[in-house]
Short mmCIF file of C-alpha atoms in Angstrom, two decimals:
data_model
loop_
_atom_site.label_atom_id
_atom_site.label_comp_id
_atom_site.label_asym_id
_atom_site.label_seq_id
_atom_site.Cartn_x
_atom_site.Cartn_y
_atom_site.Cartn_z
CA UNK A 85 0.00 0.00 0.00
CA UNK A 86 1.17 3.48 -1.03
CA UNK A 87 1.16 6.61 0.84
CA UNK A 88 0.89 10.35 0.11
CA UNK A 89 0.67 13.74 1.65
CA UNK A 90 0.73 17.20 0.23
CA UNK A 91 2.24 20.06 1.39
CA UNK A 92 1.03 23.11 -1.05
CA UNK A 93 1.37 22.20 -4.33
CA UNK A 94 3.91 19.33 -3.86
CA UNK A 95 2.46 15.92 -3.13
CA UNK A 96 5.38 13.70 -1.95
CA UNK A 97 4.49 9.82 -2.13
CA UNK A 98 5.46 6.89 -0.11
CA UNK A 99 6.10 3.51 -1.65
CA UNK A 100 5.07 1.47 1.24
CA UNK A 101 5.35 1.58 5.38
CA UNK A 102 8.52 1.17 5.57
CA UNK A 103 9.63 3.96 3.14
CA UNK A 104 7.12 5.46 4.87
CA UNK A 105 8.42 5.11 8.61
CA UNK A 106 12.47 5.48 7.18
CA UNK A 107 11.27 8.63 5.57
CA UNK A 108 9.22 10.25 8.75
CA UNK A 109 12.39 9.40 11.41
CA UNK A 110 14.44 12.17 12.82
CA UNK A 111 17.85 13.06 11.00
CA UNK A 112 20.21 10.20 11.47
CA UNK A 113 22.90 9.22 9.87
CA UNK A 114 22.73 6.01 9.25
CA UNK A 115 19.41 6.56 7.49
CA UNK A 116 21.13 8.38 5.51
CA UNK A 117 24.15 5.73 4.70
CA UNK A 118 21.61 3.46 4.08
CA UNK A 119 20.25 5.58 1.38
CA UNK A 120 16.63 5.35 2.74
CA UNK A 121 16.27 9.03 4.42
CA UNK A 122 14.08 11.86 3.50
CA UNK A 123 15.90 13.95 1.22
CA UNK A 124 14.59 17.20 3.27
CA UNK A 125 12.93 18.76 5.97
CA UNK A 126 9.48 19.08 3.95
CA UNK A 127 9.94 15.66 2.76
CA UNK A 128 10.20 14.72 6.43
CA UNK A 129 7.05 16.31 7.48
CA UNK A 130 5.34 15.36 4.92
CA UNK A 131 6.14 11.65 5.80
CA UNK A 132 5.26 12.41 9.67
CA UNK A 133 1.47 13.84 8.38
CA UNK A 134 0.66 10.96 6.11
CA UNK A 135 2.09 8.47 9.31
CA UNK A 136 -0.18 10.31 11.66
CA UNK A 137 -2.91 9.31 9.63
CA UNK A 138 -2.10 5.65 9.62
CA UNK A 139 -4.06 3.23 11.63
CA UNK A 140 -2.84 1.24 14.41
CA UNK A 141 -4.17 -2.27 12.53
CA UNK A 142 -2.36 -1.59 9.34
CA UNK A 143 0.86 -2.54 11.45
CA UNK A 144 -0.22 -6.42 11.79
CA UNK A 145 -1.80 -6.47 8.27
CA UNK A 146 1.77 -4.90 6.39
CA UNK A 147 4.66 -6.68 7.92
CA UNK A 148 7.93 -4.51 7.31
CA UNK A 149 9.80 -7.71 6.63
CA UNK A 150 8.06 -10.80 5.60
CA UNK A 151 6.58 -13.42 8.22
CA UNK A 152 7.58 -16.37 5.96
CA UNK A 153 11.26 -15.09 5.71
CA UNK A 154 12.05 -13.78 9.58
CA UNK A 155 11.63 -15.10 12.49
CA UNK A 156 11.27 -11.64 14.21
CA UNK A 157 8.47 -10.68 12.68
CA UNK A 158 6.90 -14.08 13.08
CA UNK A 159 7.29 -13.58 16.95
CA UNK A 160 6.01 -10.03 16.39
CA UNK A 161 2.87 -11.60 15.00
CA UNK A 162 2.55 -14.93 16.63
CA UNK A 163 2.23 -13.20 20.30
CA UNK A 164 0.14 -10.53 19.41
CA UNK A 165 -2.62 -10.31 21.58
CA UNK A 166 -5.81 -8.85 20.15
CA UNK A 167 -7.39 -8.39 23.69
CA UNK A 168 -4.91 -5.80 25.09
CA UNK A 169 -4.91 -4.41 21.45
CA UNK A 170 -8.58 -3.97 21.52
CA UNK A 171 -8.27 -0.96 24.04
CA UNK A 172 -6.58 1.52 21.34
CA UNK A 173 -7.26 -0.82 18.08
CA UNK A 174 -9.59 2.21 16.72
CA UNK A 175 -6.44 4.59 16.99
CA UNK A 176 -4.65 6.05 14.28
CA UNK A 177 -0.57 6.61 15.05
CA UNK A 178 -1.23 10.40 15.90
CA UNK A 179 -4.18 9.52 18.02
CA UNK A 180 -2.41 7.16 19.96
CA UNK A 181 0.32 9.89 20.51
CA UNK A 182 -2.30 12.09 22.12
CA UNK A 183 -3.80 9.23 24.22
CA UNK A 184 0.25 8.23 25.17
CA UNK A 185 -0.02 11.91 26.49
CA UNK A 186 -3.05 12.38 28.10
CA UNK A 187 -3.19 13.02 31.68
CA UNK A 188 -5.91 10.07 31.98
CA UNK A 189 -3.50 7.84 30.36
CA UNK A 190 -1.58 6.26 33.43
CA UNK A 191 0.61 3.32 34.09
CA UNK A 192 -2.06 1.00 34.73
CA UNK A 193 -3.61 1.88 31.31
CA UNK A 194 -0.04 1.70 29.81
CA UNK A 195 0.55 -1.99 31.27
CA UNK A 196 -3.03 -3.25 29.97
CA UNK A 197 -2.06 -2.36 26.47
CA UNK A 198 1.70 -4.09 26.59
CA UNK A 199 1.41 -7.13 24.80
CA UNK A 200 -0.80 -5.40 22.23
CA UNK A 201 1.76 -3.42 20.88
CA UNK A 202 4.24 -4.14 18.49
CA UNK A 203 7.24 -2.72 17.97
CA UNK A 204 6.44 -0.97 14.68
CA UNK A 205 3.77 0.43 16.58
CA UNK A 206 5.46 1.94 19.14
CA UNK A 207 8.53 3.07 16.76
CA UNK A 208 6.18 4.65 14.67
CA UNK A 209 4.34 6.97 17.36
CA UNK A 210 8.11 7.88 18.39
CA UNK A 211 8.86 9.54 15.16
CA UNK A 212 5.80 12.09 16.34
CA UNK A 213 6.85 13.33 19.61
CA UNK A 214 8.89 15.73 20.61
CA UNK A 215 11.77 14.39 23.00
CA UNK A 216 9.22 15.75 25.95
CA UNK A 217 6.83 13.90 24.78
CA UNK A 218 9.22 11.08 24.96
CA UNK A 219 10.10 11.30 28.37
CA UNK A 220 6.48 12.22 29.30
CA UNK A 221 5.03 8.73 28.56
CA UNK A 222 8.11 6.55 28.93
CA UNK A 223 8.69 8.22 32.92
CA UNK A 224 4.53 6.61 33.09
CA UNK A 225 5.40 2.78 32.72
CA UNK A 226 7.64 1.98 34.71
CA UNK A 227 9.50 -2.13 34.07
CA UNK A 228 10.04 -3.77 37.69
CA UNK A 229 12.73 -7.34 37.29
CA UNK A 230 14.39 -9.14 40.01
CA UNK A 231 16.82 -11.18 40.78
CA UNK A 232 18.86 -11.09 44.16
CA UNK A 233 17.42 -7.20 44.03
CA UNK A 234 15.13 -5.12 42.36
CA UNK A 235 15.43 -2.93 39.79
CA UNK A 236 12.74 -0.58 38.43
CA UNK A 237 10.98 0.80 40.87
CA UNK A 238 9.63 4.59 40.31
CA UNK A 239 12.34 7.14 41.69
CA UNK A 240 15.46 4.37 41.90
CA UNK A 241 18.25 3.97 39.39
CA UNK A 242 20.56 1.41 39.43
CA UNK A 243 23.88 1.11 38.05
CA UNK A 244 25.74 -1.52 36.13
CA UNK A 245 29.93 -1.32 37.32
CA UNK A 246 31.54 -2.29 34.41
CA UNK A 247 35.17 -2.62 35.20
CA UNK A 248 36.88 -3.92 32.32
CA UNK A 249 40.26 -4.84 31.58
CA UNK A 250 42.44 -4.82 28.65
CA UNK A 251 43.91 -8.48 29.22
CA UNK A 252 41.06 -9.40 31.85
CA UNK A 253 43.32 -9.08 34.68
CA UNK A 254 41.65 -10.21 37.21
CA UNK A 255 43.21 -8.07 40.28
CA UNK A 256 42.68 -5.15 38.17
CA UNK A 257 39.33 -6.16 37.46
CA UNK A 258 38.70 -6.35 41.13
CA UNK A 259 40.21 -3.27 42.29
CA UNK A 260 37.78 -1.34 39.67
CA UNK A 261 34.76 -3.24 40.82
CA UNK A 262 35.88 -2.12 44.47
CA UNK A 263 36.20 1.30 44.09
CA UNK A 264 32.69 1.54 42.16
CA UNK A 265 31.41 -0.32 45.21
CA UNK A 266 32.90 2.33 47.41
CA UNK A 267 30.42 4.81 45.37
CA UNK A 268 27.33 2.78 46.01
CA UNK A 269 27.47 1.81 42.04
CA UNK A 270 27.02 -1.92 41.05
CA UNK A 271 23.16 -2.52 41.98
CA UNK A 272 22.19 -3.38 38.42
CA UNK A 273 24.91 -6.00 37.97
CA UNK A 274 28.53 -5.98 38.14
CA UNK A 275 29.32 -6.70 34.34
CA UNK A 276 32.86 -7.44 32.84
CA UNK A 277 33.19 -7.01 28.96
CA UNK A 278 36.06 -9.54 28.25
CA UNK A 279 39.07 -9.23 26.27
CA UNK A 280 38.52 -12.82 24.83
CA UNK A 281 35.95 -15.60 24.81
CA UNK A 282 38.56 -18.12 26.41
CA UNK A 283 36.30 -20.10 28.95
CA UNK A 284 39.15 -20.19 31.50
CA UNK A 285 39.40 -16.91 31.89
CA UNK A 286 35.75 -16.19 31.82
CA UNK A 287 35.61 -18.87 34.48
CA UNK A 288 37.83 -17.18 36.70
CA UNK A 289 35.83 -13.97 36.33
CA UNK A 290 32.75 -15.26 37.08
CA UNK A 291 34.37 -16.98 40.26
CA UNK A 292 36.08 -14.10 41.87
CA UNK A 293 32.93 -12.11 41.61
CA UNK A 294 30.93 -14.69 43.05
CA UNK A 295 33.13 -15.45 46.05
CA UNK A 296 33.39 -11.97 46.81
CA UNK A 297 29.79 -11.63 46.56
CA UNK A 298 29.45 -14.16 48.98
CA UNK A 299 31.97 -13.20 51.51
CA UNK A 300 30.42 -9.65 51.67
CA UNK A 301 27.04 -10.96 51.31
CA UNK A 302 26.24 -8.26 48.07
CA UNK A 303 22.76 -8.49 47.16
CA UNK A 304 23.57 -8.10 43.05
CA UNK A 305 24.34 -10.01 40.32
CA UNK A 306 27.04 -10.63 38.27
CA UNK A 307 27.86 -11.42 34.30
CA UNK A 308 30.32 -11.73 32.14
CA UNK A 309 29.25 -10.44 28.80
CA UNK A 310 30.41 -13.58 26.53
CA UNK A 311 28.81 -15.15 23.67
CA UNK A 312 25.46 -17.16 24.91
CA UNK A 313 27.32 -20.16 23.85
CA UNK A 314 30.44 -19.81 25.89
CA UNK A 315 27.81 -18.56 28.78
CA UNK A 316 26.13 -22.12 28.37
CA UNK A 317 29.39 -23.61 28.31
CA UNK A 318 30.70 -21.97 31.45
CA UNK A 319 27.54 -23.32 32.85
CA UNK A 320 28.13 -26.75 31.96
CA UNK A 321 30.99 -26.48 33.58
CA UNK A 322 29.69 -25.42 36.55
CA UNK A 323 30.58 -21.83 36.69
CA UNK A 324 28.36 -19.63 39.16
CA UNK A 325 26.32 -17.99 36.37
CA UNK A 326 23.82 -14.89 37.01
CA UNK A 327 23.09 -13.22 34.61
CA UNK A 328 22.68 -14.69 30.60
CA UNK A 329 23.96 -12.24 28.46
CA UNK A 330 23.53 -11.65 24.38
CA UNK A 331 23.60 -9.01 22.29
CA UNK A 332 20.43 -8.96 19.87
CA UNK A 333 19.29 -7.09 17.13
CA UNK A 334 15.50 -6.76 14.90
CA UNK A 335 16.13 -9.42 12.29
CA UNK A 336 16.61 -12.95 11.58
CA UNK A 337 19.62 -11.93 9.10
CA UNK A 338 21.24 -9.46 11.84
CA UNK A 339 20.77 -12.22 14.89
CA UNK A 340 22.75 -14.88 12.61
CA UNK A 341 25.34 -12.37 12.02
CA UNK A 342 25.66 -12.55 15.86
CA UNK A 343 25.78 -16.38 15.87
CA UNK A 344 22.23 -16.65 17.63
CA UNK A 345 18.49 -17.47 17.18
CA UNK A 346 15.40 -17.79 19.15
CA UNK A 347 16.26 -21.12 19.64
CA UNK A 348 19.49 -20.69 21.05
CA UNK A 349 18.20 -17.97 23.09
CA UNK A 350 15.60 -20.27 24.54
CA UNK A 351 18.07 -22.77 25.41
CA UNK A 352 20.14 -20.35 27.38
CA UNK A 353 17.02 -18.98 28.96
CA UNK A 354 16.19 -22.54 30.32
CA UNK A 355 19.53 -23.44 31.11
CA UNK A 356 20.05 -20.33 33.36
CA UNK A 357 16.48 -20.80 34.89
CA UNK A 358 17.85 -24.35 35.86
CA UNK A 359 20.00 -22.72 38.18
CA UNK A 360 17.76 -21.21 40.25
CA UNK A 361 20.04 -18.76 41.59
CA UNK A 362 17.95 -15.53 41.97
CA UNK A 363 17.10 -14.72 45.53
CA UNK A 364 13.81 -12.57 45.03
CA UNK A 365 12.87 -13.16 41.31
CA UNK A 366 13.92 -14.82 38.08
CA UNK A 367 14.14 -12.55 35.34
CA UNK A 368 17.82 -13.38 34.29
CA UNK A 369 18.49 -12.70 30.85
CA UNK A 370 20.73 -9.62 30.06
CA UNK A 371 20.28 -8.25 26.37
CA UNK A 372 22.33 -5.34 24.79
CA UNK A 373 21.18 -3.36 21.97
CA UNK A 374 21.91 -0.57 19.43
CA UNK A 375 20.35 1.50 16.47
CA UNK A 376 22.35 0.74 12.90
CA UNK A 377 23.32 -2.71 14.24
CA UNK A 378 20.77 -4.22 11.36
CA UNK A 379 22.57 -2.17 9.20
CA UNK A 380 25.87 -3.00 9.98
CA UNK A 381 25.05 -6.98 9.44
CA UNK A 382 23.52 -5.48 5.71
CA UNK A 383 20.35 -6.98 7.53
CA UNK A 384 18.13 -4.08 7.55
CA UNK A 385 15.95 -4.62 4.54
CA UNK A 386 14.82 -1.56 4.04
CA UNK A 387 13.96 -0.68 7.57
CA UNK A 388 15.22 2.47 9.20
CA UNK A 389 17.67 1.79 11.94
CA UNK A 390 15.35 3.34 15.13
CA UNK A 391 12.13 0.45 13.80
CA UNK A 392 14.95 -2.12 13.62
CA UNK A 393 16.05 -1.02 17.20
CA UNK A 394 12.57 -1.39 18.53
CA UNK A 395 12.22 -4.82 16.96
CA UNK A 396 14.95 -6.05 19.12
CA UNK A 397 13.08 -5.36 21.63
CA UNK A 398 10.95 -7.80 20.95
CA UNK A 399 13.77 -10.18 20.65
CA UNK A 400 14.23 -9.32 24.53
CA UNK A 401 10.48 -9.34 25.50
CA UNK A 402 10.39 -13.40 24.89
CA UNK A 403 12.73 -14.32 27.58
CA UNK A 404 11.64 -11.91 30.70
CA UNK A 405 14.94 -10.14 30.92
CA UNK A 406 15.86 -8.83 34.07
CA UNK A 407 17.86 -6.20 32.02
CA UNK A 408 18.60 -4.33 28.64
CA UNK A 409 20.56 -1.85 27.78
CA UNK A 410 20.50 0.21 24.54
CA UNK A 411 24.83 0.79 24.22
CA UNK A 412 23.53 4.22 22.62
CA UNK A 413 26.34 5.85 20.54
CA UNK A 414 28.38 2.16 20.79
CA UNK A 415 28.68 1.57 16.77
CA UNK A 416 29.79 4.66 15.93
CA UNK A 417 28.72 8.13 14.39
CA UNK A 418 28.22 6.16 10.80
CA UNK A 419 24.84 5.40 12.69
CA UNK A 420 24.47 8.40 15.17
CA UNK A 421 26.56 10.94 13.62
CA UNK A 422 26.75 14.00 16.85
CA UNK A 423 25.29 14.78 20.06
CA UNK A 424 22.05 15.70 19.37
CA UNK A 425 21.25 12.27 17.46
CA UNK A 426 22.50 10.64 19.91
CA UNK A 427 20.22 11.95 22.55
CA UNK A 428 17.55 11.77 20.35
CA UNK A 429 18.25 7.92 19.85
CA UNK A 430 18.58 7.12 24.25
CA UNK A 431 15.16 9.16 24.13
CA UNK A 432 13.61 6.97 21.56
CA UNK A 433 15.03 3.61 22.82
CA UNK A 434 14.25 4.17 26.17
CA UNK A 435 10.41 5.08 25.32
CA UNK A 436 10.12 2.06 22.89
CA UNK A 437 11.71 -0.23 25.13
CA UNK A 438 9.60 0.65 28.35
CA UNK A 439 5.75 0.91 26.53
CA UNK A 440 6.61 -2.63 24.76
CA UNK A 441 7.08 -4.13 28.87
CA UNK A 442 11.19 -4.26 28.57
CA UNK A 443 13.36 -3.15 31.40
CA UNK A 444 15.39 -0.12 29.95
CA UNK A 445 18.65 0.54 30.42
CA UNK A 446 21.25 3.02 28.97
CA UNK A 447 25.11 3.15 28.28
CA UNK A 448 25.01 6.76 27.67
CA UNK A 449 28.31 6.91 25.57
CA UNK A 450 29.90 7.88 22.21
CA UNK A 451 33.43 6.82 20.45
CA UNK A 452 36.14 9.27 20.19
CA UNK A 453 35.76 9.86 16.37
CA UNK A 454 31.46 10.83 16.94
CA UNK A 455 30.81 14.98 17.02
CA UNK A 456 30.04 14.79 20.65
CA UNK A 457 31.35 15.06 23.78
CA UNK A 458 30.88 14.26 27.95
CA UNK A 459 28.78 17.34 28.47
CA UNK A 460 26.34 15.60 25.54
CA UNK A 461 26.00 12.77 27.85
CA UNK A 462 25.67 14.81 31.14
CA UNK A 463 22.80 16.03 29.15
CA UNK A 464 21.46 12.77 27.97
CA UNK A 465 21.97 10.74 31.72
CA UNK A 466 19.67 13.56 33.24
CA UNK A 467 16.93 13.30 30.57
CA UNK A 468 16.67 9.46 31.13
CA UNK A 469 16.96 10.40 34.54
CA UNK A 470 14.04 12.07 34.62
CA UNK A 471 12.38 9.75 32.01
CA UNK A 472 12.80 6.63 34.19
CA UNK A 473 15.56 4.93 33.22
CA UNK A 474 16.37 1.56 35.35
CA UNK A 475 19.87 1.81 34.98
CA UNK A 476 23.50 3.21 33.63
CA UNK A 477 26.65 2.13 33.49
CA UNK A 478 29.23 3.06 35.97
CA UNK A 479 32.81 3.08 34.14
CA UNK A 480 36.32 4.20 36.44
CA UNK A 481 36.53 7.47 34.58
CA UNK A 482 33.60 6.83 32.20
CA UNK A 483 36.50 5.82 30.08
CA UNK A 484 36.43 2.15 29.15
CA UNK A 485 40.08 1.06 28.30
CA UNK A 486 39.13 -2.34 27.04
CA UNK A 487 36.41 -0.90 24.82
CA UNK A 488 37.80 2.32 24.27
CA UNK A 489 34.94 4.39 24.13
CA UNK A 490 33.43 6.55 26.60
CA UNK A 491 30.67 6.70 28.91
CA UNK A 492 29.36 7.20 32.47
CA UNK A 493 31.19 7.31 35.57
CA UNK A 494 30.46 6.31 39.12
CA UNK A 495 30.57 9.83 40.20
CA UNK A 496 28.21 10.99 36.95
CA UNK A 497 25.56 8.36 38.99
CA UNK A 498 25.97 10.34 42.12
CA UNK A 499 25.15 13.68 40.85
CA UNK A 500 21.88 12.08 38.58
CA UNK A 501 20.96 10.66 41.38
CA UNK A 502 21.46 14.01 43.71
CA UNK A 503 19.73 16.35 41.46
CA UNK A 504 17.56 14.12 40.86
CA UNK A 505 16.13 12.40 44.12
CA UNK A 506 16.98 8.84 42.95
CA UNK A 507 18.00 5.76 45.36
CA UNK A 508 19.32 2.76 44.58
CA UNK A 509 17.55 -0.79 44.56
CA UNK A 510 16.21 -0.75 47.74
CA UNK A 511 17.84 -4.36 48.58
CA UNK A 512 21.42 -3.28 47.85
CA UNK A 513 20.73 0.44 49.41
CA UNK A 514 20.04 -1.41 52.96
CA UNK A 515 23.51 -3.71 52.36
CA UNK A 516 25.67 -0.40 51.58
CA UNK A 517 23.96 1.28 54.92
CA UNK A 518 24.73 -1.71 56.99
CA UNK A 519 28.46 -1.60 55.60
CA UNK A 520 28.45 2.29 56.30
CA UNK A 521 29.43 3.25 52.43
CA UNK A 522 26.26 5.72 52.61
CA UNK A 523 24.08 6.68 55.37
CA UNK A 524 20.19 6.54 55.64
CA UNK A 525 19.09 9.36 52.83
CA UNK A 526 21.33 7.50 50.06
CA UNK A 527 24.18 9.83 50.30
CA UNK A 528 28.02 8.43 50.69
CA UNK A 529 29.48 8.16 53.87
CA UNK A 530 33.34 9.81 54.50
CA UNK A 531 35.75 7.78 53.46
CA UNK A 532 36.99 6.79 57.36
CA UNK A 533 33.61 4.62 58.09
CA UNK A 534 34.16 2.65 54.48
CA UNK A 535 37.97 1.95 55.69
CA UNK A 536 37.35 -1.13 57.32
CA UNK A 537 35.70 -2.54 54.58
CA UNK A 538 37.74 -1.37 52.05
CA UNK A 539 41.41 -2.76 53.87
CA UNK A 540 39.40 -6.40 54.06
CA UNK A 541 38.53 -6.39 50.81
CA UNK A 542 42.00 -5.25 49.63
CA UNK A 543 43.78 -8.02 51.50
CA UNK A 544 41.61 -11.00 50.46
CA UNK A 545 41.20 -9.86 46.74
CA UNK A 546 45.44 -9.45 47.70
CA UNK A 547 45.48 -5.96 46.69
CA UNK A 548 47.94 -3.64 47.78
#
């Protein structure tokens, strides 16, 4: 089906849906790579009026990508559910923008309609709002997971430390994850990005966090972000595995370029629920996610990058995750090419992620060579801040020497969380009070009370 709006005498026609959703998005440039951008500002709007028009249905009767080809869309399609669809199934895309906005339209409403959405959906009302609007109905539906705490709630943030290390070094890995404990970071999980997939040395990883998690009795969760198939390995080996991580992307095509399906994915689901090692809950999987990923694996189709993004999420949806994270500016500024896009992309993620029942996170970051800079993410972190956002990562520096790109630090997470009002998961805020790192409003004890904790930890993770 064809598309076309007029704007004076210039009538500017759409091919199909996904022309017609590639040529309504934002500026991006990696719509633009892809050759599948609108060619100008009027062309944009254009594109935006004739999507506003479009009704909600005419997402499950046009599939962007064939059902018979992808098994994405098939799970798009498959668990649809036409009773919390019935609710706004009279809508057109700019109607269900102003119902997203209404002041009637609360959290409850939001969480009846969740599994009658599909991404498409819920990409294509993003390309109408303003990034207010954005953080408007994304801070309304709020995603609640657990596992040994709980991460979610309304007015908490959590933090994922993420101390990395060039050769996986494993002291240096665990004097980084000490010192973001000293700054009450690490709620989320305590995440290492390794050098290598060698299962040793992933092994090891997974063991010193665990005993120290033990020892100090840390209500959090750990991971080493591996390939699922080393993660299942590790397990079969008996390895104390958390958290099951994979990254994911919107397509069959682009998930095989990551050596995955839904298959594999539910294997590593059930093999991790096998373990039963949650304390309060069992959402375990730990996705990652990024906008021109699709395009990257030349497994778009046709799709603009931000719908592809939101078809991930998806992905994620299936397996109850108890996180995912959107590694915003990650790929590179081939995709998101400054600042601004990149903000605009966190916004977007973040509100697709949370109305489609996904527990949104954010690495608020950008590589050296993108047209932005650390005072672009101060002013992305306090936007998702105030949008809802269950977690951030928490990098020594927010400079990632294994990765070598940059992000946020454990001291950006104190000030969001100052100027902001924001605690911690409420499990893992009791065990820093009891262990004197911060005292009984959230804030970080001096440096004297965390001493005796800090000199035990040095000498049994043998750290001078």
């Amino acid at each position: 089906m064809s598309y076309t709006e007029s704007i004076g005498s210039r009538t500017y026609r759409f091919a199909d849906l996904k022309t017609l959703l590639a040529k309504a998005s934002p500026q991006r440039s990696g719509d633009q790579l892809a050759s599948i951008a609108a060619a100008s500002e009027e062309e944009r709007v254009a594109a935006k009026m004739a999507l506003a028009e479009v009704p909600l249905r005419t997402f499950l009767n046009e599939p962007l990508i064939p059902y018979e080809t992808d098994e994405v869309t098939r799970l798009i399609i498959d668990d649809h559910s036409p009773a919390a669809f019935a609710e706004i199934s009279h809508l057109t895309v700019g109607d269900f923008r102003n119902w997203l906005l209404s002041t009637t339209t609360d959290t409850d409403a939001l969480t009846r309609i969740t599994e009658g959405l599909t991404p498409e959906m819920v990409a294509a009302v993003s390309k109408l709002m303003r990034n207010q609007d954005l953080i408007t109905a994304a801070r309304k539906r709020p995603v609640i997971t657990c596992f040994r705490n709980t991460v979610g709630l309304p007015g908490r943030m959590s933090v994922r430390l993420q101390p990395n290390h060039p050769t996986d070094d494993v002291k240096g890995i665990a004097a980084s994850m000490l010192d973001g404990l000293m700054y009450g970071c690490g709620d989320a999980l305590i995440g290492i990005n390794p050098a290598s997939d060698n299962l040793a040395a992933i092994t090891k990883l997974l063991q010193m966090i665990d005993d120290f998690r033990q020892r100090y009795q840390v209500p959090t969760q750990s991971c080493v972000l591996t390939h699922v198939t080393s993660t299942i390995a590790a397990m079969e080996k008996g390895a104390p595995v958390d958290l099951v991580f994979q990254s994911i992307a919107g397509t069959e095509k682009a998930n095989a370029s990551f050596g995955i399906s839904l298959a594999l994915l539910q294997e590593a689901y059930e093999a991790g629920l096998s373990l039963q090692r949650g304390t309060v809950g069992s959402n375990l999987m730990y996705f990652e996610t990024g906008q021109g990923s699709a395009l990257s694996a030349d497994a778009h189709f046709g799709v603009d990058q931000q719908t592809c993004e939101a078809r991930a999420y998806a992905v994620a949806r299936k397996f109850k995750p108890f996180l995912v994270n959107t590694v915003v500016g990650f790929i590179g500024p081939e995709y998101l090419y400054d600042g601004k896009q990149i903000t605009r992309a966190g916004l977007e993620d973040h509100f697709c992620g949370k109305l489609l029942g996904v527990p949104m996170g954010c690495d608020i970051c950008y590589t050296n060579h993108a047209e932005a800079d650390q005072d672009d993410m101060d002013n992305l972190l306090t936007l998702l801040g105030v949008a809802g956002i269950n977690f951030i990562m928490g990098v020594p520096g927010a400079d990632d020497v294994m990765l070598n790109y940059q992000s946020t630090s454990f001291h950006d997470a104190l000030y969001v969380r100052d100027v902001l009002g924001l605690r911690r998961a409420p499990e893992f805020e009791e065990w820093l009070e009891s262990m004197q790192i911060i005292d009984a409003r959230g804030a970080l004890i001096g440096a004297s009370a965390r001493q005796p904790l800090l000199e035990s930890a040095r000498d049994w993770m043998g750290i001078a």
